[in-house]
């Protein structure tokens, strides 16, 4: 399995679902799609003081990951 950390946990801006799908498609040229996963690039508190994201932004990013994964993998 290869986990693609395509959603940043460093900034609050929400990634485009289409851009995530394009990057997943690009990775699938090298690894079978059923061996790929999608996740944040790291945890939402990767430093002692945490990252400058609100709880709502973190939740939105996690929803984006779930929605994108359902659309790509079913």
PDB file of C-alpha atoms in Angstrom:
ATOM      1  CA  UNK A   1       0.000   0.000   0.000  1.00  0.00           C
ATOM      2  CA  UNK A   2       1.131   3.521  -0.776  1.00  0.00           C
ATOM      3  CA  UNK A   3      -0.385   6.366   1.226  1.00  0.00           C
ATOM      4  CA  UNK A   4      -0.579   9.645  -0.671  1.00  0.00           C
ATOM      5  CA  UNK A   5      -0.370  12.542   1.782  1.00  0.00           C
ATOM      6  CA  UNK A   6      -1.941  15.025  -0.604  1.00  0.00           C
ATOM      7  CA  UNK A   7      -3.925  17.158   1.863  1.00  0.00           C
ATOM      8  CA  UNK A   8      -1.816  19.624   3.812  1.00  0.00           C
ATOM      9  CA  UNK A   9      -2.248  19.946   7.540  1.00  0.00           C
ATOM     10  CA  UNK A  10      -0.203  23.155   7.585  1.00  0.00           C
ATOM     11  CA  UNK A  11      -2.652  25.609   5.946  1.00  0.00           C
ATOM     12  CA  UNK A  12      -6.401  26.061   6.215  1.00  0.00           C
ATOM     13  CA  UNK A  13      -7.090  26.426   2.487  1.00  0.00           C
ATOM     14  CA  UNK A  14      -9.073  23.444   1.233  1.00  0.00           C
ATOM     15  CA  UNK A  15      -7.564  21.538  -1.663  1.00  0.00           C
ATOM     16  CA  UNK A  16      -9.539  21.041  -4.857  1.00  0.00           C
ATOM     17  CA  UNK A  17     -11.150  17.609  -5.092  1.00  0.00           C
ATOM     18  CA  UNK A  18     -10.395  17.586  -8.824  1.00  0.00           C
ATOM     19  CA  UNK A  19      -6.725  18.322  -8.153  1.00  0.00           C
ATOM     20  CA  UNK A  20      -6.575  15.465  -5.640  1.00  0.00           C
ATOM     21  CA  UNK A  21      -8.136  13.093  -8.166  1.00  0.00           C
ATOM     22  CA  UNK A  22      -5.643  14.161 -10.833  1.00  0.00           C
ATOM     23  CA  UNK A  23      -2.752  13.474  -8.458  1.00  0.00           C
ATOM     24  CA  UNK A  24      -4.220  10.078  -7.542  1.00  0.00           C
ATOM     25  CA  UNK A  25      -4.549   9.277 -11.259  1.00  0.00           C
ATOM     26  CA  UNK A  26      -0.923  10.289 -11.769  1.00  0.00           C
ATOM     27  CA  UNK A  27       0.220   7.993  -8.934  1.00  0.00           C
ATOM     28  CA  UNK A  28      -1.893   5.174 -10.407  1.00  0.00           C
ATOM     29  CA  UNK A  29       0.397   5.219 -13.444  1.00  0.00           C
ATOM     30  CA  UNK A  30       3.101   3.764 -11.181  1.00  0.00           C
ATOM     31  CA  UNK A  31       1.153   1.802  -8.543  1.00  0.00           C
ATOM     32  CA  UNK A  32      -2.181  -0.005  -9.019  1.00  0.00           C
ATOM     33  CA  UNK A  33      -5.106   2.130  -7.846  1.00  0.00           C
ATOM     34  CA  UNK A  34      -6.234  -0.533  -5.362  1.00  0.00           C
ATOM     35  CA  UNK A  35      -2.859  -0.216  -3.623  1.00  0.00           C
ATOM     36  CA  UNK A  36      -3.164   3.566  -3.119  1.00  0.00           C
ATOM     37  CA  UNK A  37      -4.634   5.454  -0.156  1.00  0.00           C
ATOM     38  CA  UNK A  38      -5.335   9.127   0.539  1.00  0.00           C
ATOM     39  CA  UNK A  39      -4.501  10.946   3.763  1.00  0.00           C
ATOM     40  CA  UNK A  40      -3.334  14.245   5.225  1.00  0.00           C
ATOM     41  CA  UNK A  41       0.397  14.766   4.695  1.00  0.00           C
ATOM     42  CA  UNK A  42       0.913  14.509   8.460  1.00  0.00           C
ATOM     43  CA  UNK A  43      -0.959  15.089  11.701  1.00  0.00           C
ATOM     44  CA  UNK A  44      -2.782  18.315  12.454  1.00  0.00           C
ATOM     45  CA  UNK A  45      -0.462  18.991  15.419  1.00  0.00           C
ATOM     46  CA  UNK A  46       2.927  18.299  13.939  1.00  0.00           C
ATOM     47  CA  UNK A  47       4.594  20.864  16.217  1.00  0.00           C
ATOM     48  CA  UNK A  48       4.257  21.542  19.935  1.00  0.00           C
ATOM     49  CA  UNK A  49       2.200  24.668  19.268  1.00  0.00           C
ATOM     50  CA  UNK A  50       0.136  22.955  16.567  1.00  0.00           C
ATOM     51  CA  UNK A  51      -0.686  24.291  13.130  1.00  0.00           C
ATOM     52  CA  UNK A  52      -2.684  27.416  12.308  1.00  0.00           C
ATOM     53  CA  UNK A  53      -5.894  25.573  11.452  1.00  0.00           C
ATOM     54  CA  UNK A  54      -9.236  25.835  13.175  1.00  0.00           C
ATOM     55  CA  UNK A  55     -11.160  22.746  14.239  1.00  0.00           C
ATOM     56  CA  UNK A  56     -13.634  23.506  11.436  1.00  0.00           C
ATOM     57  CA  UNK A  57     -10.827  23.640   8.848  1.00  0.00           C
ATOM     58  CA  UNK A  58      -9.434  20.331  10.097  1.00  0.00           C
ATOM     59  CA  UNK A  59     -12.889  18.735   9.911  1.00  0.00           C
ATOM     60  CA  UNK A  60     -13.398  20.102   6.380  1.00  0.00           C
ATOM     61  CA  UNK A  61     -10.106  18.596   5.256  1.00  0.00           C
ATOM     62  CA  UNK A  62     -11.014  15.207   6.740  1.00  0.00           C
ATOM     63  CA  UNK A  63     -14.442  15.364   5.039  1.00  0.00           C
ATOM     64  CA  UNK A  64     -12.691  16.158   1.751  1.00  0.00           C
ATOM     65  CA  UNK A  65     -10.464  13.097   2.148  1.00  0.00           C
ATOM     66  CA  UNK A  66     -13.440  10.822   2.886  1.00  0.00           C
ATOM     67  CA  UNK A  67     -15.521  12.219   0.003  1.00  0.00           C
ATOM     68  CA  UNK A  68     -12.647  11.957  -2.454  1.00  0.00           C
ATOM     69  CA  UNK A  69     -11.782   8.428  -1.344  1.00  0.00           C
ATOM     70  CA  UNK A  70     -15.411   7.307  -1.734  1.00  0.00           C
ATOM     71  CA  UNK A  71     -15.536   8.759  -5.242  1.00  0.00           C
ATOM     72  CA  UNK A  72     -12.221   7.193  -6.279  1.00  0.00           C
ATOM     73  CA  UNK A  73     -12.401   3.803  -4.544  1.00  0.00           C
ATOM     74  CA  UNK A  74     -16.123   3.423  -3.881  1.00  0.00           C
TER      75      UNK A  74
END
